[in-house]
CSV table of C-alpha atoms in Angstrom, one decimal:
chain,number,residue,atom,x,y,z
A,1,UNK,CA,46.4,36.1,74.2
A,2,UNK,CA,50.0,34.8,74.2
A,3,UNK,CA,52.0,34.3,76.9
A,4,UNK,CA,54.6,36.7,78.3
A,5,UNK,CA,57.1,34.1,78.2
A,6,UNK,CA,57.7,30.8,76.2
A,7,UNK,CA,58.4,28.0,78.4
A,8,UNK,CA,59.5,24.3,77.4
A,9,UNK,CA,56.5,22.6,78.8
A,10,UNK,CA,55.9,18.3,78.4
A,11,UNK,CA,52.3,17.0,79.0
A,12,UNK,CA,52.5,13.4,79.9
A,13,UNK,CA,49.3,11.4,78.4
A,14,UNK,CA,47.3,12.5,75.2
A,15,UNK,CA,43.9,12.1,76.3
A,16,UNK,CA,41.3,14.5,76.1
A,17,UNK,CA,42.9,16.4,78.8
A,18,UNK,CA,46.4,16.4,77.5
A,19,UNK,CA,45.4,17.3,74.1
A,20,UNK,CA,43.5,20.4,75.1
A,21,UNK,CA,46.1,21.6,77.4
A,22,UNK,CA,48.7,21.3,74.5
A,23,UNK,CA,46.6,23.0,72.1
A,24,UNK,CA,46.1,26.1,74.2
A,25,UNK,CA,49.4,26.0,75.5
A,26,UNK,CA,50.9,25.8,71.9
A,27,UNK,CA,48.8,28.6,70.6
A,28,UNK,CA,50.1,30.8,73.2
A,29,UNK,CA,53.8,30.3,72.1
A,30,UNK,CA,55.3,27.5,74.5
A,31,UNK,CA,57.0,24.8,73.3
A,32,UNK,CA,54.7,21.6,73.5
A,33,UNK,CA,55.3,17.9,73.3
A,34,UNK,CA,53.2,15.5,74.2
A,35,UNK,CA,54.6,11.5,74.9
A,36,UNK,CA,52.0,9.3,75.5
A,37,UNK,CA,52.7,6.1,75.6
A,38,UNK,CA,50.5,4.3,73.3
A,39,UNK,CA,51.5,3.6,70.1
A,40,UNK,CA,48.6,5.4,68.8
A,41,UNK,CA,45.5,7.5,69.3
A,42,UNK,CA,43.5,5.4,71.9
A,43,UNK,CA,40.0,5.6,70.8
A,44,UNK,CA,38.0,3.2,73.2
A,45,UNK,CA,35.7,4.2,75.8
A,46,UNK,CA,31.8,5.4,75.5
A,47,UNK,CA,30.0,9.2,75.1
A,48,UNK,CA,31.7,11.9,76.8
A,49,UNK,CA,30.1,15.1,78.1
A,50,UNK,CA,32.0,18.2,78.4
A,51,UNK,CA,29.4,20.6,80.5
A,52,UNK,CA,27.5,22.9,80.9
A,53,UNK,CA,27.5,21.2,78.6
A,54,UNK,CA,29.4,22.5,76.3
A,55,UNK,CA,29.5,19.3,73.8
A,56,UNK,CA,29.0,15.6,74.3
A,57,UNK,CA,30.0,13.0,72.1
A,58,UNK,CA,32.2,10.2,71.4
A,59,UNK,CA,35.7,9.8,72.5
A,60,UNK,CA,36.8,8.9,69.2
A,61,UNK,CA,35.7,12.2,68.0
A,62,UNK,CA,37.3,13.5,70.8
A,63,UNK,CA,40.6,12.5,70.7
A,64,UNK,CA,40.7,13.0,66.9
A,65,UNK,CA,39.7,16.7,67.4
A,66,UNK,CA,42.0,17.6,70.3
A,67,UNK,CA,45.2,15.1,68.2
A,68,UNK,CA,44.6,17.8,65.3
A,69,UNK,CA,44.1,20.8,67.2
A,70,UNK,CA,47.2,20.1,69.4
A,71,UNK,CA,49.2,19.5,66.5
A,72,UNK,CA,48.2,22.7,64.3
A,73,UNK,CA,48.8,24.8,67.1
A,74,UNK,CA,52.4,23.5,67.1
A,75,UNK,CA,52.6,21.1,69.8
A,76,UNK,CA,54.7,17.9,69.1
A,77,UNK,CA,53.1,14.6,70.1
A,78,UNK,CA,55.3,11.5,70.3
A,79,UNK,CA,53.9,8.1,70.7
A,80,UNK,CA,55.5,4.6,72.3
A,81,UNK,CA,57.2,6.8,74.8
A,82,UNK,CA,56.5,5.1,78.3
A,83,UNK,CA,57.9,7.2,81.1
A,84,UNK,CA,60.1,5.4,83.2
A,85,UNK,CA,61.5,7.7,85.7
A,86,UNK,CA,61.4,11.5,86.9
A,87,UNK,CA,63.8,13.8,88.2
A,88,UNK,CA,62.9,17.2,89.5
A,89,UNK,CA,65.5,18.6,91.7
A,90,UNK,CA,66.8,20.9,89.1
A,91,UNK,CA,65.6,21.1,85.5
A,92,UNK,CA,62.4,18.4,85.9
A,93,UNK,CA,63.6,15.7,83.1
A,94,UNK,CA,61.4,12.4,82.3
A,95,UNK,CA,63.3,9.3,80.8
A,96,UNK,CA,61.4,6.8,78.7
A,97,UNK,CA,61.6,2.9,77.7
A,98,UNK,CA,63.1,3.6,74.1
A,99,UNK,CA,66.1,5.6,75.6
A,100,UNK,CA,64.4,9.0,75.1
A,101,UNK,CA,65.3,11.9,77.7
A,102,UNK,CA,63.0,14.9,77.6
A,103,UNK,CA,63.3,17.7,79.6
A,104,UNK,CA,61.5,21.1,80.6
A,105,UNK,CA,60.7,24.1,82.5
A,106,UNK,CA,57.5,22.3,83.4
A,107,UNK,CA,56.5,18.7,83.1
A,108,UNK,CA,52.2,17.7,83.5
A,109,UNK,CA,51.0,14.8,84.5
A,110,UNK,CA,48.0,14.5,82.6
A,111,UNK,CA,48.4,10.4,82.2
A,112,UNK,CA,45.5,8.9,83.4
A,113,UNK,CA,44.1,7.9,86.9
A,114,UNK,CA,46.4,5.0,86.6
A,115,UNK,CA,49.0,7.3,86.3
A,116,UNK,CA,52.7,7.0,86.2
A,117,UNK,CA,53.8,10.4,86.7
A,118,UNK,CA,52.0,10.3,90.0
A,119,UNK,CA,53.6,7.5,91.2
A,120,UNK,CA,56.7,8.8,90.5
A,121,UNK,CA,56.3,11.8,92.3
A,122,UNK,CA,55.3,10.2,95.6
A,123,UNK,CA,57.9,7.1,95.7
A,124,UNK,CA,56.9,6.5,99.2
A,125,UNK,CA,53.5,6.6,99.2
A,126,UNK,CA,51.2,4.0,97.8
A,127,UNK,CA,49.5,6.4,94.4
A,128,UNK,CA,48.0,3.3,92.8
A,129,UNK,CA,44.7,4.2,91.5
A,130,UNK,CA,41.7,2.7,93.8
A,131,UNK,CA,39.2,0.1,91.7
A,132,UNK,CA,35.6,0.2,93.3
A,133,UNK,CA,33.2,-2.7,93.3
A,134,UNK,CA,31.3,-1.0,91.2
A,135,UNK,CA,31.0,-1.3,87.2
A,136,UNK,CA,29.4,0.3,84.2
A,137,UNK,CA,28.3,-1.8,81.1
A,138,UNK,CA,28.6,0.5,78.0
A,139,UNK,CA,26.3,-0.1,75.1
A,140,UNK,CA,25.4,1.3,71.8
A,141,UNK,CA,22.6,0.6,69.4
A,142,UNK,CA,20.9,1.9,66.1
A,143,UNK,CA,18.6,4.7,66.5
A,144,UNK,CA,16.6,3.4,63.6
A,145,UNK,CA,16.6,0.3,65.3
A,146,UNK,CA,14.9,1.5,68.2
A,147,UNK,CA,12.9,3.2,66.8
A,148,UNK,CA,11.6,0.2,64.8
A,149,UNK,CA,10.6,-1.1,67.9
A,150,UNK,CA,6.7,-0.1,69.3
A,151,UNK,CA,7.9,-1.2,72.8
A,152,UNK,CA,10.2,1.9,72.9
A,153,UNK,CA,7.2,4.1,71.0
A,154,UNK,CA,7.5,8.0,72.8
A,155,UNK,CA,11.2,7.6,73.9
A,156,UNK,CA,13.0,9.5,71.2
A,157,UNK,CA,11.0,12.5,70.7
A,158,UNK,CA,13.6,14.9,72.5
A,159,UNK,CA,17.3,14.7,71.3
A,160,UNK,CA,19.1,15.3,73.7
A,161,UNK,CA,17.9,13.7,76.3
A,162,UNK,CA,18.6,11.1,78.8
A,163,UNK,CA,16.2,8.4,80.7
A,164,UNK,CA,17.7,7.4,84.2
A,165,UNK,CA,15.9,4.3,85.8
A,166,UNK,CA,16.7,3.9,89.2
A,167,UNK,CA,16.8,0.4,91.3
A,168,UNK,CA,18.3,-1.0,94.4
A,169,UNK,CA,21.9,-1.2,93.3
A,170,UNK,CA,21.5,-0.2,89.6
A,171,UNK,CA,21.1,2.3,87.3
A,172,UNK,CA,19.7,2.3,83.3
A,173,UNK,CA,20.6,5.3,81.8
A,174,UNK,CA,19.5,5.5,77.8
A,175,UNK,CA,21.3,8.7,76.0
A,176,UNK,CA,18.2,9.7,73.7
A,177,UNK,CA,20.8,11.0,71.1
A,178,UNK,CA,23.4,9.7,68.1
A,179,UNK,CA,26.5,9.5,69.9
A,180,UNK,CA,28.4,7.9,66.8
A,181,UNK,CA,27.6,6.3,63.3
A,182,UNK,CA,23.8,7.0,63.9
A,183,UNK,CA,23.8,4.8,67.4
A,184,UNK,CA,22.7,6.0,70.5
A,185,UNK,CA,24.0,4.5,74.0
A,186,UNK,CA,23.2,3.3,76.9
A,187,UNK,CA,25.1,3.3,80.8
A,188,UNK,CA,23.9,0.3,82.8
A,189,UNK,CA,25.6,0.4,86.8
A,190,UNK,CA,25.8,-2.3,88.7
A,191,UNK,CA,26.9,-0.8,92.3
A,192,UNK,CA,28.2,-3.7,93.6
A,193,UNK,CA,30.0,-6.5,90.5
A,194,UNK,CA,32.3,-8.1,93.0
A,195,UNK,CA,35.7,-7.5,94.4
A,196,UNK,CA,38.0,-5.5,91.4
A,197,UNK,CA,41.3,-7.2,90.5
A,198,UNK,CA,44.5,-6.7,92.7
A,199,UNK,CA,46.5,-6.6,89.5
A,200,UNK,CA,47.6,-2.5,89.1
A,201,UNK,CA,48.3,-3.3,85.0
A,202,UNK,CA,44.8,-5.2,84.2
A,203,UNK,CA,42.5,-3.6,82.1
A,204,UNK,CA,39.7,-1.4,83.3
A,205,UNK,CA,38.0,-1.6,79.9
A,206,UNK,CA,36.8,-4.7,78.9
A,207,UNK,CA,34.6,-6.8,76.4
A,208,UNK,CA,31.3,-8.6,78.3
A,209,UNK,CA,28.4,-10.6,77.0
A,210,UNK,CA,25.1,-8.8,76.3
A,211,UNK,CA,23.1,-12.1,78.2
A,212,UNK,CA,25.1,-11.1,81.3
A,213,UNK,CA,23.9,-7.4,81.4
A,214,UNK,CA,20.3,-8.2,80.0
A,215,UNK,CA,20.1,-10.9,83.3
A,216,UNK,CA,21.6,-8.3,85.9
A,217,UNK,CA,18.6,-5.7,84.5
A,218,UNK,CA,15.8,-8.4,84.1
A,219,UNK,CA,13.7,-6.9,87.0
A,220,UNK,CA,13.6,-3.4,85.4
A,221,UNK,CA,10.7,-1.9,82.9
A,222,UNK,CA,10.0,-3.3,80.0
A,223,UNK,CA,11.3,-0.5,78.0
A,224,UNK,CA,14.9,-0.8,79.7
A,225,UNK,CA,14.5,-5.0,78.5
A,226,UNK,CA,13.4,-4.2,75.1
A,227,UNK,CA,16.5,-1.8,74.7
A,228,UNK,CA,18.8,-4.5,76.1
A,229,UNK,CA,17.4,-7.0,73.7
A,230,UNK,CA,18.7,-5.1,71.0
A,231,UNK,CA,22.3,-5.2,72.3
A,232,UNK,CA,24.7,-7.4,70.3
A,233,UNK,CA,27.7,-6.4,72.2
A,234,UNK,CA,29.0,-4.5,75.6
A,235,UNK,CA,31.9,-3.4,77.2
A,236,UNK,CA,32.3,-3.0,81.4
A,237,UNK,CA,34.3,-0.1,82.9
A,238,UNK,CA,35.7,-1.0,86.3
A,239,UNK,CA,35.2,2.6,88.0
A,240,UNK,CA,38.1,3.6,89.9
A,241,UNK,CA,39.4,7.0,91.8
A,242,UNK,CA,42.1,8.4,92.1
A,243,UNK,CA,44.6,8.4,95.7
A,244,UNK,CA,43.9,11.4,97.7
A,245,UNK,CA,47.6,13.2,97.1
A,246,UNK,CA,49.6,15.3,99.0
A,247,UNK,CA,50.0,17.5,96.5
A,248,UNK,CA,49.1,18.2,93.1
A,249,UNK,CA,52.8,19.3,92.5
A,250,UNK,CA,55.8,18.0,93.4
A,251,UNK,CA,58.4,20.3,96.6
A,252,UNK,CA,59.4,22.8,93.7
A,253,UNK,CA,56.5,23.3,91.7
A,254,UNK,CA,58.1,22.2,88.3
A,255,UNK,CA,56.1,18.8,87.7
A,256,UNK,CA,52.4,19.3,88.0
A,257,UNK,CA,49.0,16.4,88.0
A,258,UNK,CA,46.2,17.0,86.4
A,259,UNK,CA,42.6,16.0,85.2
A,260,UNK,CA,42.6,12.1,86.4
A,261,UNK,CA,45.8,11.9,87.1
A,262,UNK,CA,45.2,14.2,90.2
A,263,UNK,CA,41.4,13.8,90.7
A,264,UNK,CA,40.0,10.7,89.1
A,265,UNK,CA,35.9,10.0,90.3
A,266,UNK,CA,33.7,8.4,90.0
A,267,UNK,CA,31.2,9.4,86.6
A,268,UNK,CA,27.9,10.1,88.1
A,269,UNK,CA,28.2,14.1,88.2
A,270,UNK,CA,29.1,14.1,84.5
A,271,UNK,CA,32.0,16.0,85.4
A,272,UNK,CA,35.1,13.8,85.0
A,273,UNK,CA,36.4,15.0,81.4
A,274,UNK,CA,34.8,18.5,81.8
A,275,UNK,CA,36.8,19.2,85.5
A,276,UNK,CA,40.2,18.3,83.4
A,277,UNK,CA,39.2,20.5,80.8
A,278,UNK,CA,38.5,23.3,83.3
A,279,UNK,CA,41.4,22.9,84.5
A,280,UNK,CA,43.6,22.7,81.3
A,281,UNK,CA,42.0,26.7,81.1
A,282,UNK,CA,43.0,27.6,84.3
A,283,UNK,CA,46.3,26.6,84.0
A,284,UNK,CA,46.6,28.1,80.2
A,285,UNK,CA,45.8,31.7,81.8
A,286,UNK,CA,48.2,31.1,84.8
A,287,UNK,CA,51.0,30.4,82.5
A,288,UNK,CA,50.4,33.6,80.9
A,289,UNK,CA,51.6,35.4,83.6
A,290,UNK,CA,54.8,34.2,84.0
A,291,UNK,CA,57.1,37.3,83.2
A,292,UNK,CA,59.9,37.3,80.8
A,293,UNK,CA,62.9,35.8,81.7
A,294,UNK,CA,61.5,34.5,84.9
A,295,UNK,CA,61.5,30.8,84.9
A,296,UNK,CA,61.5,30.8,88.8
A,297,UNK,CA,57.8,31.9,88.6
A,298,UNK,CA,56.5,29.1,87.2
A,299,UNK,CA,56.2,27.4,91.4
A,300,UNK,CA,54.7,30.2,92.3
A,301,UNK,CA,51.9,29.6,89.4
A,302,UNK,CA,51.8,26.0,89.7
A,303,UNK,CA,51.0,27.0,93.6
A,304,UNK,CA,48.1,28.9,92.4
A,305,UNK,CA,47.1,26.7,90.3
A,306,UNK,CA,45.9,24.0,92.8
A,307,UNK,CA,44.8,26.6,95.2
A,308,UNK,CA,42.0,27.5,92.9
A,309,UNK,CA,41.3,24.3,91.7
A,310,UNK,CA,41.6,21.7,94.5
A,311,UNK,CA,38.7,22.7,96.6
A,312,UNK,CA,36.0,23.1,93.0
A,313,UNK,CA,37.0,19.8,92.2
A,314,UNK,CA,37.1,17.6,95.4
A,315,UNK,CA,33.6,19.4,96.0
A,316,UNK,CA,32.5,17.8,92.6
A,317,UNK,CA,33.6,14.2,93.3
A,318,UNK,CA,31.9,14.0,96.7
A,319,UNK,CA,28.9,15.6,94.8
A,320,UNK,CA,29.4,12.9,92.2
A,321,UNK,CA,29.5,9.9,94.5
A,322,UNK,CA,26.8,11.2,96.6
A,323,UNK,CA,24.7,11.1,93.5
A,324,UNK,CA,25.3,7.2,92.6
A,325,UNK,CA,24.4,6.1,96.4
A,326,UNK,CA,21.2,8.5,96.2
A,327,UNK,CA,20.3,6.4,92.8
A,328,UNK,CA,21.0,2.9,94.4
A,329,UNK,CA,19.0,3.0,97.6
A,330,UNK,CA,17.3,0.0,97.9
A,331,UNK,CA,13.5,0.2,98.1
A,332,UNK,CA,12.0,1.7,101.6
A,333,UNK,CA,11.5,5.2,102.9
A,334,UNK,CA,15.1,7.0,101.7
A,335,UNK,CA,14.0,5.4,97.9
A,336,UNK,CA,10.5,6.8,98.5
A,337,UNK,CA,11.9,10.4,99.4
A,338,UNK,CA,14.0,10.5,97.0
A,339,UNK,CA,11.2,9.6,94.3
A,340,UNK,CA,9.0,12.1,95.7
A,341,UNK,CA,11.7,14.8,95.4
A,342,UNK,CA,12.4,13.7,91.8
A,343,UNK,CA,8.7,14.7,90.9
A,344,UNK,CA,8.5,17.5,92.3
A,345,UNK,CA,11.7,18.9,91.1
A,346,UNK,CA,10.4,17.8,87.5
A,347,UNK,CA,7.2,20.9,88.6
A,348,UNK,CA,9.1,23.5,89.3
A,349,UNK,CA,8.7,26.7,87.6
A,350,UNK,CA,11.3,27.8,85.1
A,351,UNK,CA,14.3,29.2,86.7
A,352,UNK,CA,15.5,33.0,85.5
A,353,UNK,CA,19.1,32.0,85.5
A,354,UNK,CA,20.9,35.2,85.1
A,355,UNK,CA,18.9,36.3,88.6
A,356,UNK,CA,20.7,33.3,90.7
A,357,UNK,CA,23.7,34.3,92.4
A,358,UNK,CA,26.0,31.2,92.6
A,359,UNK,CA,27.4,29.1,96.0
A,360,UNK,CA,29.3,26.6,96.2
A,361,UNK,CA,27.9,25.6,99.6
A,362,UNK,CA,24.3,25.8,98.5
A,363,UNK,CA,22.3,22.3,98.6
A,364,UNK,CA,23.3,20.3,95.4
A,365,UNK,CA,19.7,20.4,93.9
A,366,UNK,CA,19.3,24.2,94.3
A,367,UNK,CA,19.9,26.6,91.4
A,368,UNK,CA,22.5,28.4,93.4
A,369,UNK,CA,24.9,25.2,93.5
A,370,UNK,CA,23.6,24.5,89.7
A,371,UNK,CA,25.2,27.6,88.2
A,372,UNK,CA,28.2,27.5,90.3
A,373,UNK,CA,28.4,23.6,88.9
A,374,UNK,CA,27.8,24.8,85.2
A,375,UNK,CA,28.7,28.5,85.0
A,376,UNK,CA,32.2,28.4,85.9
A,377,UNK,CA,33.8,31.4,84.1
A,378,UNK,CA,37.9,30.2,83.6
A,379,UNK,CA,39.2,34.6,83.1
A,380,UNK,CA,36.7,35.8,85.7
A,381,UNK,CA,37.8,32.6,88.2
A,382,UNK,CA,41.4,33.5,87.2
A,383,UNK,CA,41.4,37.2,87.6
A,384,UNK,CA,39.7,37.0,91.1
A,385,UNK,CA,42.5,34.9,92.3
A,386,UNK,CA,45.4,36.7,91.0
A,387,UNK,CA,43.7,39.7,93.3
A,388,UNK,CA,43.0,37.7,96.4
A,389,UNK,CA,46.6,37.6,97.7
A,390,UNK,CA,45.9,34.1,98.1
A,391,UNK,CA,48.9,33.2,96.9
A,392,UNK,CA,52.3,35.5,95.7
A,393,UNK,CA,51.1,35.6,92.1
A,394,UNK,CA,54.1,37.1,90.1
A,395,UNK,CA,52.8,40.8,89.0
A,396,UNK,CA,54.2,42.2,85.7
């Protein structure tokens, strides 16, 4: 469906995020360009799931995709352009380090939970993203490696697959899958590393020795130390979240966060990249609304637009970092409840999905919460908004 109106729009960051949002917004006629300020596709980074799921991955194949997909639908991406400042108090206009001056009838912030355009929308406020003491080693391995290996016999008979092993302050999760180049993965969390660095610019992503992670997991089974034997090299991921914002948007709803950039958590819901994606939809369908000739109702769309995200998503990230302190516990009772819980969920019958009515407010194991997790319909979600009155949704 195009849109009713083609509007001059600039998407800050060509992540996943970014990339889809240009992609749909550029096949339904705006004008796209994307700056990001690398000076090329950045490629590093482990698996990514997109639920229910809808794929998973690498993020090399991810980018790649989304780069291609934004580009053929017409959207313009520019590289090396750093943002440097933002004005918004008439036409919203972004200024970068080469010179370049860019502006549009709508600017997105879709740069990053370090991001700049965040920053620059609340001068006064401290938007620095907030490290955690809390770090994920990243791992990948031949599957016909592994599978070489009798000490890891019975692991890989369902692709697709993940095993989670559980212990007081970390987590082994082995992706039973090829993720990239026939390897499969592995998470390893460490819930408390150590104080993160007070630097804002230092990297988040960085090379670590395999005899590091392999003594940090050397109390765990002896199938999660034979898979860490095989690892000749490792990253760590400093996990971060974003600043709780005053708003999404800045006072006249022409400059707009999203994805990270608004609602960075922490990874243990799975939900991170898919959430940015949701919400790259959502605000694809909004924009269709906006009536000829009728740049003023972009604000009144970007309004909606956080009104029917805002409360999905901060709902996820508590759900999210619930789930890494239930996996931590250290051994007693809570650990013991939690196991038993685990079994028993693992005997339940099978669920007749299309019966289950969803709830937001359900309890997070039930298959009410489940399907309104994983079953999120973007043009249903949309079109139940636009009737709510919730907000003065311009009507054609």
């Amino acid at each position: 469906m195009a849109a009713k109106t083609a509007l001059r729009i600039i998407i800050v960051g060509a992540g996943p995020v970014g990339l889809a949002l240009a992609t749909g917004l550029a096949k339904d006629g705006h004008s796209v360009t994307v700056l990001e300020r690398q000076s090329s596709l950045q490629v590093t980074g482990g698996p990514i799931y997109v639920q229910p799921p809808a794929f998973d991955t690498d993020r090399q194949t991810v980018q790649k995709v989304g780069y291609e997909g934004a580009v053929a639908a017409g959207a313009t991406v520019l590289f090396g352009k750093t943002v440097t400042s933002l004005e918004n108090e008439t036409t919203p206009t972004v200024r970068t380090e080469d010179g370049g001056e860019y502006s549009a009838d709508l600017i997105v912030g879709a740069d990053g939970i370090k991001s700049k355009i965040r920053r620059l929308l609340f001068p006064d406020q401290n938007m620095d993203a907030i490290p955690t003491n809390e770090v994920i080693f990243h791992s990948d391995v031949a599957l016909d490696e592994l599978r070489a290996d009798t000490r890891l016999t019975g692991m890989f008979e369902h692709p697709g697959s993940c095993h989670f092993t559980f212990g007081p302050g970390r987590v082994n999760v082995l992706l039973i899958e090829p993720v990239a180049e026939g390897k499969t993965a592995a998470y390893n969390v460490v819930s408390n590393y150590g104080a993160p660095p007070t630097d804002r610019n230092a990297s988040w992503y960085n090379s670590a020795e395999p005899s590091e992670l392999r003594e940090l997991f050397n109390d765990f089974s002896a199938r999660d130390r034979a898979y860490l034997e095989h690892v000749k090299s490792c990253n760590v991921w400093r996990i971060g979240t974003a600043p709780e914002t005053p708003s999404w948007r800045s006072s006249n709803g022409r400059v707009l966060l999203i994805g990270d950039a608004a609602h960075a958590m922490v990874p243990h819901a799975a939900q991170g990249v898919s959430q940015g994606i949701e919400s790259t939809g959502v605000l694809t369908h909004l924009l269709r609304l906006a009536r000829p000739d009728h740049l003023d109702d972009v604000p009144a769309l970007t309004e909606g637009f956080e009104k029917l995200r805002r409360a999905r998503v901060e709902k996820i990230a508590n759900l999210s970092q619930n789930n890494l302190q239930v996996r931590v516990l250290p051994d007693g009772p809570a650990q013991e409840g939690r196991d038993a819980a685990l079994r028993k969920m693992g005997q339940m019958p099978a669920i007749e999905w299309d019966k289950i009515e969803m709830d937001m407010s359900a309890d997070s194991n039930s298959p009410q919460f489940t399907k309104w997790l994983t079953a999120y319909d973007i043009p249903l979600e949309v079109e139940r908004f636009v009737k709510s009155d919730l907000v003065d949704i311009p009507s054609s």
